[in-house]
Amino acid sequence: MRAVDIIIKKRERDELTREEIDFFVRDFTAGAIPDYQVSSWAMAVLLNGMTDRETKDLTMAMAHSGDVLDFSHLVDIVVDKHSTGGVGDKTSLFVLPTVAACGLPVGKMSGRGLGFTGGTLDKLESIPGYRVNLSMQEFEKQLKEIGIVLTGQSAELAPADAKLYALRDVTGTVPSIPLIASSIMCKKIAGGAHAMVLDVKTGTGAFMQTLEDARKLAQAMSAIGKLAGREVRTVISDMNQPLGEAVGNVLEVREALDALRGGGPADFREHGLHMSAEMLVLGKKAADFAEGRSMAEKAIADGSAFDKFRQLVRAQGGDVSYVDDPDKMAKASMVEVVPATKSGWIQQVHAGEVGEAAVSLGAGRAKKGDPVDHAVGFIIHRKVGDRIEAGQPLFTIHANNAAVKPEVQARVAAAHVISDEPVPPLPLFYE
Ligand code: URA
């Protein structure tokens, strides 16, 4: 088999066989196919697409290019969740302790922030001492003992994807539905998931800007799940405005703790309860969505979800006194409430702009490996559709860098559009 023949076949819109896909993935992972041929192939896939069967074969080949984890000796049904990324998306911090408190063990390997989307590991590191580098032995022991793990990737999962993604990033081949779907799904499958809830975000602060694209991605991932024998439930949720009110690491952890204590913003709580219910159904802990939902609500109301989060923090070396007294967490040196300059109804809170502004404050990274400033970010006080009067708080900025603060503040102010006419609220879920 020759790489060039596989490229030509895709260029001519023919369907690749499983053997051809296996060969291509195996050899490019081993470095036997040069980057220019892999890039050319990726462009052919971007332009000509892949069938569901090809996408599934690509997913499985990439999933098996490194370690494939198996926790079936510890958990009957390994259920994972994945969000395609957004602004203010601290869902895992709420959902995982909630479902674990309902008796569904969850061990999750999360990532760091990328671009304007935040990452769970950065948020958790706001809690002093919290370790995100558990060994595989520690991971398994903790999953068995307390039924919850939230850490970084320790095993070498899907190295083919890491290699292909790095090339896609610099060759204009990221926005291909089969390549994105296989990239996400191969990591879930390599991580040992039997079933997964996929939260596909759409809007100005998401990867998929339109509902149509979000739907295509959700369908592609469901098709892979079906062909690969994994149960997949997908939701398409809004990311035109930030989820909840907090954007920034410490601020988001504090909001998640509020929600685990039964408070927090209504949209964030609602989103988290919905995702928890989906996971409980997939994990066969609840017979249906309504039962899953009431189990999740009970775990919040009786404090068991909050207690599970404390257990998680303690097990991973974090200082639990910060969970009990979030006021101890890092604070920014400049905290300023910015008022609305006119009265009306909130028409837009551009999530992408708020996310970019948070990165400029230091909450995220301009490039891989940069440090993050955990204390900085925003509290966005109003949601689309809300009435606001001139002078009332629009958002609060938490900044440490006086040089960038004025520009960032102006950017977030401009991300808000206030209309003279009433505006309907945005839905939380589209599908
Ligand atoms: N996230 C991934 O893991 N892969 C992609 O290709 C896009 C988003």
Tab-separated table of C-alpha atoms and ligand atoms in Angstrom:
chain	number	residue	atom	x	y	z
A	1	MET	CA	0.000	0.000	0.000
A	2	ARG	CA	1.232	3.534	-0.755
A	3	ALA	CA	0.155	6.707	1.007
A	4	VAL	CA	-0.087	8.558	-2.310
A	5	ASP	CA	-2.697	6.086	-3.640
A	6	ILE	CA	-4.831	6.662	-0.543
A	7	ILE	CA	-4.587	10.437	-1.034
A	8	ILE	CA	-5.554	10.103	-4.703
A	9	LYS	CA	-8.482	7.838	-3.836
A	10	LYS	CA	-9.847	10.421	-1.401
A	11	ARG	CA	-9.194	13.196	-3.919
A	12	GLU	CA	-11.366	11.272	-6.393
A	13	ARG	CA	-14.135	11.001	-3.748
A	14	ASP	CA	-13.861	7.222	-3.449
A	15	GLU	CA	-14.528	5.469	-0.154
A	16	LEU	CA	-11.424	4.243	1.684
A	17	THR	CA	-11.424	0.695	3.006
A	18	ARG	CA	-10.795	-0.095	6.642
A	19	GLU	CA	-7.428	-1.626	5.681
A	20	GLU	CA	-6.387	1.582	3.927
A	21	ILE	CA	-7.397	3.738	6.901
A	22	ASP	CA	-5.630	1.401	9.361
A	23	PHE	CA	-2.478	1.478	7.237
A	24	PHE	CA	-2.523	5.255	6.900
A	25	VAL	CA	-3.080	5.904	10.632
A	26	ARG	CA	-0.545	3.282	11.720
A	27	ASP	CA	2.162	4.596	9.421
A	28	PHE	CA	1.652	8.289	10.088
A	29	THR	CA	1.694	7.635	13.860
A	30	ALA	CA	4.997	5.794	13.389
A	31	GLY	CA	6.373	8.693	11.354
A	32	ALA	CA	6.582	6.602	8.191
A	33	ILE	CA	4.306	8.959	6.231
A	34	PRO	CA	5.678	12.501	5.941
A	35	ASP	CA	3.676	15.480	7.204
A	36	TYR	CA	3.097	16.832	3.682
A	37	GLN	CA	1.270	13.663	2.671
A	38	VAL	CA	-0.792	13.586	5.878
A	39	SER	CA	-1.717	17.251	5.323
A	40	SER	CA	-2.674	16.614	1.722
A	41	TRP	CA	-4.869	13.696	2.794
A	42	ALA	CA	-6.503	15.825	5.514
A	43	MET	CA	-7.319	18.491	2.915
A	44	ALA	CA	-8.850	15.837	0.636
A	45	VAL	CA	-11.014	14.672	3.568
A	46	LEU	CA	-11.987	18.265	4.367
A	47	LEU	CA	-13.036	18.893	0.770
A	48	ASN	CA	-14.661	15.553	-0.040
A	49	GLY	CA	-15.881	14.278	3.346
A	50	MET	CA	-16.089	10.742	4.637
A	51	THR	CA	-18.902	8.244	4.959
A	52	ASP	CA	-20.039	7.249	8.460
A	53	ARG	CA	-18.243	3.943	8.027
A	54	GLU	CA	-14.966	5.608	7.065
A	55	THR	CA	-15.297	8.056	9.977
A	56	LYS	CA	-15.881	5.184	12.403
A	57	ASP	CA	-12.852	3.284	11.028
A	58	LEU	CA	-10.703	6.419	11.346
A	59	THR	CA	-11.931	6.866	14.940
A	60	MET	CA	-11.141	3.279	15.914
A	61	ALA	CA	-7.727	3.334	14.209
A	62	MET	CA	-6.801	6.533	16.099
A	63	ALA	CA	-8.261	5.186	19.382
A	64	HIS	CA	-6.021	2.116	19.086
A	65	SER	CA	-2.879	4.083	18.156
A	66	GLY	CA	-1.913	4.258	21.884
A	67	ASP	CA	-3.155	2.998	25.247
A	68	VAL	CA	-6.778	1.899	25.445
A	69	LEU	CA	-8.053	1.970	29.021
A	70	ASP	CA	-10.502	-0.477	30.500
A	71	PHE	CA	-12.265	0.159	33.796
A	72	SER	CA	-14.936	-2.533	33.407
A	73	HIS	CA	-13.535	-4.375	36.449
A	74	LEU	CA	-14.396	-1.299	38.553
A	75	VAL	CA	-17.510	0.150	36.918
A	76	ASP	CA	-20.310	-1.757	35.117
A	77	ILE	CA	-20.971	0.977	32.567
A	78	VAL	CA	-18.242	3.572	32.115
A	79	VAL	CA	-20.066	6.805	31.271
A	80	ASP	CA	-18.173	9.898	30.151
A	81	LYS	CA	-19.251	13.382	29.200
A	82	HIS	CA	-17.734	15.766	26.721
A	83	SER	CA	-18.362	19.384	25.919
A	84	THR	CA	-17.118	20.807	22.647
A	85	GLY	CA	-16.027	23.838	24.676
A	86	GLY	CA	-17.379	27.215	25.561
A	87	VAL	CA	-17.122	30.296	27.742
A	88	GLY	CA	-18.077	29.921	31.411
A	89	ASP	CA	-18.542	26.184	30.875
A	90	LYS	CA	-17.781	24.760	34.329
A	91	THR	CA	-20.294	21.936	33.898
A	92	SER	CA	-17.967	19.040	34.842
A	93	LEU	CA	-17.348	20.568	38.278
A	94	PHE	CA	-21.074	20.291	38.992
A	95	VAL	CA	-22.106	17.199	37.065
A	96	LEU	CA	-19.407	14.720	38.089
A	97	PRO	CA	-19.861	15.025	41.873
A	98	THR	CA	-23.628	15.013	41.373
A	99	VAL	CA	-23.749	11.749	39.419
A	100	ALA	CA	-21.072	10.168	41.637
A	101	ALA	CA	-23.229	11.034	44.669
A	102	CYS	CA	-26.085	9.226	42.913
A	103	GLY	CA	-24.007	6.040	42.757
A	104	LEU	CA	-22.552	6.311	39.239
A	105	PRO	CA	-18.731	6.144	39.507
A	106	VAL	CA	-16.998	8.590	37.166
A	107	GLY	CA	-13.325	8.907	36.342
A	108	LYS	CA	-12.619	11.730	33.932
A	109	MET	CA	-9.505	12.941	32.216
A	110	SER	CA	-9.993	16.587	31.390
A	111	GLY	CA	-8.025	19.158	29.475
A	112	ARG	CA	-6.679	22.669	29.801
A	113	GLY	CA	-8.142	25.777	28.261
A	114	LEU	CA	-7.628	26.230	24.558
A	115	GLY	CA	-8.068	29.589	22.846
A	116	PHE	CA	-11.000	31.413	24.389
A	117	THR	CA	-12.565	28.267	25.859
A	118	GLY	CA	-11.690	27.435	29.467
A	119	GLY	CA	-10.406	24.056	30.674
A	120	THR	CA	-11.419	22.039	33.726
A	121	LEU	CA	-7.825	21.395	34.870
A	122	ASP	CA	-7.005	25.111	35.029
A	123	LYS	CA	-10.162	25.697	37.060
A	124	LEU	CA	-9.383	22.901	39.534
A	125	GLU	CA	-5.860	24.188	40.052
A	126	SER	CA	-7.435	27.289	41.618
A	127	ILE	CA	-7.737	25.072	44.701
A	128	PRO	CA	-4.268	25.004	46.317
A	129	GLY	CA	-2.678	21.561	46.325
A	130	TYR	CA	-5.132	19.952	43.868
A	131	ARG	CA	-3.177	17.451	41.766
A	132	VAL	CA	-4.100	16.867	38.137
A	133	ASN	CA	-1.321	14.382	37.399
A	134	LEU	CA	-2.529	11.159	39.009
A	135	SER	CA	-0.817	7.953	37.947
A	136	MET	CA	-2.957	5.184	36.476
A	137	GLN	CA	-2.677	3.264	39.780
A	138	GLU	CA	-3.842	6.302	41.768
A	139	PHE	CA	-6.676	6.845	39.276
A	140	GLU	CA	-7.977	3.290	39.686
A	141	LYS	CA	-7.599	3.264	43.483
A	142	GLN	CA	-9.500	6.536	43.843
A	143	LEU	CA	-12.249	5.473	41.432
A	144	LYS	CA	-12.727	2.322	43.495
A	145	GLU	CA	-12.636	4.085	46.879
A	146	ILE	CA	-14.691	7.227	46.346
A	147	GLY	CA	-16.210	6.809	42.867
A	148	ILE	CA	-14.892	10.071	41.433
A	149	VAL	CA	-11.671	11.164	39.719
A	150	LEU	CA	-11.047	14.398	37.822
A	151	THR	CA	-7.507	14.597	36.528
A	152	GLY	CA	-5.340	15.211	33.463
A	153	GLN	CA	-4.443	12.621	30.877
A	154	SER	CA	-1.874	10.201	32.306
A	155	ALA	CA	-1.844	7.372	29.789
A	156	GLU	CA	-0.847	7.985	26.187
A	157	LEU	CA	-4.284	8.181	24.638
A	158	ALA	CA	-4.732	8.416	20.861
A	159	PRO	CA	-1.270	9.731	19.858
A	160	ALA	CA	-2.421	9.590	16.217
A	161	ASP	CA	-4.974	12.270	17.021
A	162	ALA	CA	-2.410	14.494	18.749
A	163	LYS	CA	-0.213	14.305	15.668
A	164	LEU	CA	-3.008	14.812	13.174
A	165	TYR	CA	-4.538	17.670	15.182
A	166	ALA	CA	-1.209	19.537	15.301
A	167	LEU	CA	-0.989	19.298	11.500
A	168	ARG	CA	-4.630	20.267	10.973
A	169	ASP	CA	-4.088	23.327	13.128
A	170	VAL	CA	-1.480	24.716	10.714
A	171	THR	CA	-2.883	23.500	7.389
A	172	GLY	CA	-6.401	24.932	7.478
A	173	THR	CA	-7.973	21.512	7.973
A	174	VAL	CA	-9.550	21.833	11.424
A	175	PRO	CA	-13.154	22.572	10.332
A	176	SER	CA	-14.000	19.179	8.840
A	177	ILE	CA	-16.917	17.394	10.517
A	178	PRO	CA	-15.496	13.824	10.073
A	179	LEU	CA	-12.079	14.942	11.333
A	180	ILE	CA	-13.514	16.757	14.370
A	181	ALA	CA	-15.963	13.952	15.194
A	182	SER	CA	-13.283	11.248	14.965
A	183	SER	CA	-10.822	13.383	16.945
A	184	ILE	CA	-13.264	13.790	19.842
A	185	MET	CA	-14.615	10.243	19.780
A	186	CYS	CA	-11.251	8.454	19.540
A	187	LYS	CA	-10.142	10.010	22.837
A	188	LYS	CA	-13.383	8.996	24.573
A	189	ILE	CA	-13.092	5.431	23.271
A	190	ALA	CA	-9.388	5.182	24.189
A	191	GLY	CA	-10.357	6.446	27.658
A	192	GLY	CA	-12.548	3.371	28.093
A	193	ALA	CA	-16.019	4.938	27.762
A	194	HIS	CA	-18.891	2.540	27.059
A	195	ALA	CA	-21.383	5.366	26.856
A	196	MET	CA	-21.164	9.144	26.657
A	197	VAL	CA	-23.161	12.343	26.787
A	198	LEU	CA	-21.890	14.837	24.236
A	199	ASP	CA	-22.672	18.499	24.735
A	200	VAL	CA	-22.277	20.175	21.373
A	201	LYS	CA	-22.189	23.927	21.886
A	202	THR	CA	-23.309	26.346	19.228
A	203	GLY	CA	-23.039	30.099	18.993
A	204	THR	CA	-20.576	32.961	19.067
A	205	GLY	CA	-18.495	31.375	21.841
A	206	ALA	CA	-18.380	27.886	20.323
A	207	PHE	CA	-16.458	25.954	17.771
A	208	MET	CA	-19.663	25.332	15.812
A	209	GLN	CA	-21.048	28.771	15.163
A	210	THR	CA	-24.284	27.687	13.497
A	211	LEU	CA	-26.998	25.287	14.593
A	212	GLU	CA	-26.693	23.505	11.262
A	213	ASP	CA	-22.991	22.729	11.833
A	214	ALA	CA	-23.630	21.706	15.457
A	215	ARG	CA	-26.313	19.328	14.241
A	216	LYS	CA	-23.967	17.814	11.644
A	217	LEU	CA	-21.265	17.273	14.271
A	218	ALA	CA	-23.755	15.745	16.730
A	219	GLN	CA	-25.041	13.416	14.023
A	220	ALA	CA	-21.515	12.398	12.971
A	221	MET	CA	-20.556	11.563	16.565
A	222	SER	CA	-23.781	9.614	17.150
A	223	ALA	CA	-23.142	7.620	13.980
A	224	ILE	CA	-19.615	6.756	15.141
A	225	GLY	CA	-21.015	5.687	18.525
A	226	LYS	CA	-23.611	3.455	16.913
A	227	LEU	CA	-21.133	1.788	14.538
A	228	ALA	CA	-18.554	1.404	17.324
A	229	GLY	CA	-21.069	-0.145	19.758
A	230	ARG	CA	-21.032	2.804	22.201
A	231	GLU	CA	-24.179	4.438	23.458
A	232	VAL	CA	-24.163	8.152	22.736
A	233	ARG	CA	-26.620	10.877	23.712
A	234	THR	CA	-26.045	14.296	22.261
A	235	VAL	CA	-27.453	17.630	23.309
A	236	ILE	CA	-26.998	20.845	21.377
A	237	SER	CA	-26.754	23.743	23.788
A	238	ASP	CA	-26.450	27.486	23.494
A	239	MET	CA	-23.092	29.251	23.568
A	240	ASN	CA	-24.111	32.653	22.246
A	241	GLN	CA	-23.782	34.017	25.786
A	242	PRO	CA	-21.566	32.640	28.579
A	243	LEU	CA	-23.014	29.782	30.645
A	244	GLY	CA	-23.830	31.012	34.147
A	245	GLU	CA	-22.365	34.325	35.259
A	246	ALA	CA	-18.722	33.561	36.022
A	247	VAL	CA	-15.914	33.505	33.450
A	248	GLY	CA	-12.394	32.868	34.807
A	249	ASN	CA	-10.915	30.076	36.889
A	250	VAL	CA	-11.476	30.972	40.570
A	251	LEU	CA	-14.743	32.724	39.737
A	252	GLU	CA	-16.028	29.622	37.948
A	253	VAL	CA	-15.025	27.261	40.760
A	254	ARG	CA	-16.858	29.519	43.208
A	255	GLU	CA	-19.953	29.482	40.997
A	256	ALA	CA	-19.815	25.677	40.729
A	257	LEU	CA	-19.541	25.449	44.538
A	258	ASP	CA	-22.568	27.756	44.889
A	259	ALA	CA	-24.515	25.474	42.537
A	260	LEU	CA	-23.423	22.344	44.429
A	261	ARG	CA	-24.777	24.042	47.561
A	262	GLY	CA	-28.133	24.544	45.832
A	263	GLY	CA	-27.626	28.139	44.640
A	264	GLY	CA	-25.828	29.624	41.655
A	265	PRO	CA	-27.276	31.008	38.423
A	266	ALA	CA	-30.437	29.291	37.183
A	267	ASP	CA	-29.130	28.561	33.655
A	268	PHE	CA	-25.963	26.879	34.902
A	269	ARG	CA	-27.853	24.797	37.475
A	270	GLU	CA	-30.456	23.779	34.906
A	271	HIS	CA	-27.807	22.794	32.355
A	272	GLY	CA	-25.933	20.750	34.967
A	273	LEU	CA	-29.052	18.942	36.195
A	274	HIS	CA	-29.970	18.099	32.604
A	275	MET	CA	-26.519	16.669	31.852
A	276	SER	CA	-26.506	14.749	35.143
A	277	ALA	CA	-29.877	13.179	34.327
A	278	GLU	CA	-28.621	12.099	30.877
A	279	MET	CA	-25.548	10.476	32.449
A	280	LEU	CA	-27.594	8.662	35.100
A	281	VAL	CA	-29.849	7.197	32.404
A	282	LEU	CA	-26.865	6.047	30.329
A	283	GLY	CA	-25.256	4.527	33.419
A	284	LYS	CA	-28.530	2.665	34.160
A	285	LYS	CA	-28.868	4.299	37.570
A	286	ALA	CA	-32.141	5.928	36.498
A	287	ALA	CA	-34.929	4.323	34.478
A	288	ASP	CA	-35.654	7.512	32.577
A	289	PHE	CA	-34.753	11.185	32.316
A	290	ALA	CA	-37.332	12.289	34.929
A	291	GLU	CA	-35.974	9.861	37.489
A	292	GLY	CA	-32.381	10.900	36.721
A	293	ARG	CA	-33.319	14.519	37.117
A	294	SER	CA	-34.971	14.008	40.494
A	295	MET	CA	-32.005	11.923	41.709
A	296	ALA	CA	-29.656	14.762	40.724
A	297	GLU	CA	-31.877	17.358	42.423
A	298	LYS	CA	-31.932	15.261	45.596
A	299	ALA	CA	-28.121	14.912	45.603
A	300	ILE	CA	-27.871	18.706	45.545
A	301	ALA	CA	-30.602	19.245	48.129
A	302	ASP	CA	-29.249	16.734	50.661
A	303	GLY	CA	-25.657	17.952	50.325
A	304	SER	CA	-24.278	14.626	49.041
A	305	ALA	CA	-23.064	16.159	45.739
A	306	PHE	CA	-21.213	18.901	47.618
A	307	ASP	CA	-19.759	16.300	49.967
A	308	LYS	CA	-18.589	14.264	46.959
A	309	PHE	CA	-16.751	17.321	45.636
A	310	ARG	CA	-15.020	17.708	49.034
A	311	GLN	CA	-13.997	14.040	48.913
A	312	LEU	CA	-12.612	14.559	45.417
A	313	VAL	CA	-10.564	17.590	46.433
A	314	ARG	CA	-9.210	15.877	49.540
A	315	ALA	CA	-8.320	12.670	47.644
A	316	GLN	CA	-6.368	14.662	45.055
A	317	GLY	CA	-4.367	16.617	47.622
A	318	GLY	CA	-6.390	19.843	47.504
A	319	ASP	CA	-6.949	22.009	50.568
A	320	VAL	CA	-10.605	21.419	51.482
A	321	SER	CA	-10.733	24.578	53.582
A	322	TYR	CA	-10.901	26.505	50.268
A	323	VAL	CA	-14.004	24.526	49.313
A	324	ASP	CA	-15.601	25.258	52.669
A	325	ASP	CA	-14.580	28.906	52.591
A	326	PRO	CA	-14.213	30.011	48.941
A	327	ASP	CA	-13.361	33.539	50.150
A	328	LYS	CA	-9.880	32.131	50.805
A	329	MET	CA	-9.312	31.679	47.058
A	330	ALA	CA	-7.058	34.024	45.097
A	331	LYS	CA	-8.536	37.465	44.473
A	332	ALA	CA	-7.683	39.970	41.784
A	333	SER	CA	-6.183	43.293	42.879
A	334	MET	CA	-8.661	45.363	40.841
A	335	VAL	CA	-12.373	44.520	41.065
A	336	GLU	CA	-14.733	46.992	39.433
A	337	VAL	CA	-18.457	46.918	38.768
A	338	VAL	CA	-19.214	48.322	35.316
A	339	PRO	CA	-22.716	49.815	34.978
A	340	ALA	CA	-25.012	49.878	31.930
A	341	THR	CA	-24.833	53.195	30.104
A	342	LYS	CA	-28.425	52.965	28.850
A	343	SER	CA	-31.718	51.339	29.803
A	344	GLY	CA	-33.338	48.602	27.744
A	345	TRP	CA	-33.292	44.871	27.175
A	346	ILE	CA	-30.125	42.794	26.785
A	347	GLN	CA	-29.982	41.739	23.158
A	348	GLN	CA	-26.505	40.201	23.059
A	349	VAL	CA	-23.656	39.164	25.348
A	350	HIS	CA	-21.142	37.994	22.734
A	351	ALA	CA	-19.626	34.886	24.347
A	352	GLY	CA	-16.615	34.740	22.019
A	353	GLU	CA	-15.686	38.344	22.820
A	354	VAL	CA	-16.047	37.759	26.572
A	355	GLY	CA	-13.875	34.633	26.255
A	356	GLU	CA	-11.179	36.478	24.278
A	357	ALA	CA	-11.256	39.312	26.812
A	358	ALA	CA	-10.755	36.799	29.647
A	359	VAL	CA	-7.691	35.421	27.836
A	360	SER	CA	-6.318	38.982	27.536
A	361	LEU	CA	-6.667	39.385	31.303
A	362	GLY	CA	-4.598	36.204	31.722
A	363	ALA	CA	-7.391	33.722	32.534
A	364	GLY	CA	-6.428	31.661	29.465
A	365	ARG	CA	-3.376	31.093	27.345
A	366	ALA	CA	-2.185	32.896	24.236
A	367	LYS	CA	-0.076	29.802	23.502
A	368	LYS	CA	0.341	26.299	24.869
A	369	GLY	CA	2.327	26.175	28.118
A	370	ASP	CA	1.698	29.816	29.139
A	371	PRO	CA	0.819	30.242	32.839
A	372	VAL	CA	-2.726	31.323	33.731
A	373	ASP	CA	-3.847	33.882	36.294
A	374	HIS	CA	-6.509	32.049	38.289
A	375	ALA	CA	-7.994	35.114	39.954
A	376	VAL	CA	-9.005	37.172	36.922
A	377	GLY	CA	-12.179	37.160	34.830
A	378	PHE	CA	-15.698	38.532	34.818
A	379	ILE	CA	-19.061	38.180	36.439
A	380	ILE	CA	-21.655	38.802	33.743
A	381	HIS	CA	-24.691	40.078	35.606
A	382	ARG	CA	-27.332	39.976	32.892
A	383	LYS	CA	-28.661	37.412	30.426
A	384	VAL	CA	-30.102	38.004	26.976
A	385	GLY	CA	-33.732	39.082	27.398
A	386	ASP	CA	-33.194	40.719	30.833
A	387	ARG	CA	-34.380	44.272	31.449
A	388	ILE	CA	-31.678	46.646	32.698
A	389	GLU	CA	-31.750	50.292	33.774
A	390	ALA	CA	-28.895	52.717	33.091
A	391	GLY	CA	-26.520	52.680	36.062
A	392	GLN	CA	-27.326	49.113	37.131
A	393	PRO	CA	-24.415	46.591	37.189
A	394	LEU	CA	-23.766	45.108	33.752
A	395	PHE	CA	-20.628	43.134	34.570
A	396	THR	CA	-17.810	43.061	37.118
A	397	ILE	CA	-14.210	42.882	35.981
A	398	HIS	CA	-11.550	41.139	38.133
A	399	ALA	CA	-8.124	42.201	36.836
A	400	ASN	CA	-4.501	42.130	37.944
A	401	ASN	CA	-2.903	43.926	35.003
A	402	ALA	CA	-3.614	47.665	35.013
A	403	ALA	CA	-2.104	48.056	31.538
A	404	VAL	CA	-4.668	45.830	29.797
A	405	LYS	CA	-7.683	46.510	32.040
A	406	PRO	CA	-9.135	49.576	30.227
A	407	GLU	CA	-9.025	47.925	26.813
A	408	VAL	CA	-10.449	44.629	28.099
A	409	GLN	CA	-13.186	46.428	30.007
A	410	ALA	CA	-14.179	48.348	26.873
A	411	ARG	CA	-14.241	45.099	24.903
A	412	VAL	CA	-16.634	43.399	27.326
A	413	ALA	CA	-18.811	46.505	27.468
A	414	ALA	CA	-18.972	46.385	23.644
A	415	ALA	CA	-19.822	42.667	23.772
A	416	HIS	CA	-23.112	43.730	25.393
A	417	VAL	CA	-25.821	45.083	23.112
A	418	ILE	CA	-28.832	46.738	24.755
A	419	SER	CA	-32.017	47.087	22.723
A	420	ASP	CA	-34.854	49.585	23.112
A	421	GLU	CA	-37.327	46.772	22.393
A	422	PRO	CA	-38.013	43.662	24.490
A	423	VAL	CA	-35.858	40.675	23.445
A	424	PRO	CA	-36.779	37.002	24.007
A	425	PRO	CA	-34.372	34.981	26.191
A	426	LEU	CA	-32.038	32.503	24.500
A	427	PRO	CA	-32.880	28.818	24.870
A	428	LEU	CA	-30.529	26.727	26.991
A	429	PHE	CA	-30.838	23.735	24.655
A	430	TYR	CA	-31.689	23.681	20.964
A	431	GLU	CA	-32.060	19.930	20.684
B	1	URA	N1	-11.704	19.024	19.776
B	1	URA	C1	-10.982	17.926	19.467
B	1	URA	O1	-10.633	17.137	20.335
B	1	URA	N2	-10.666	17.723	18.170
B	1	URA	C2	-11.030	18.539	17.172
B	1	URA	O2	-10.729	18.278	16.029
B	1	URA	C3	-11.777	19.688	17.521
B	1	URA	C4	-12.100	19.894	18.838
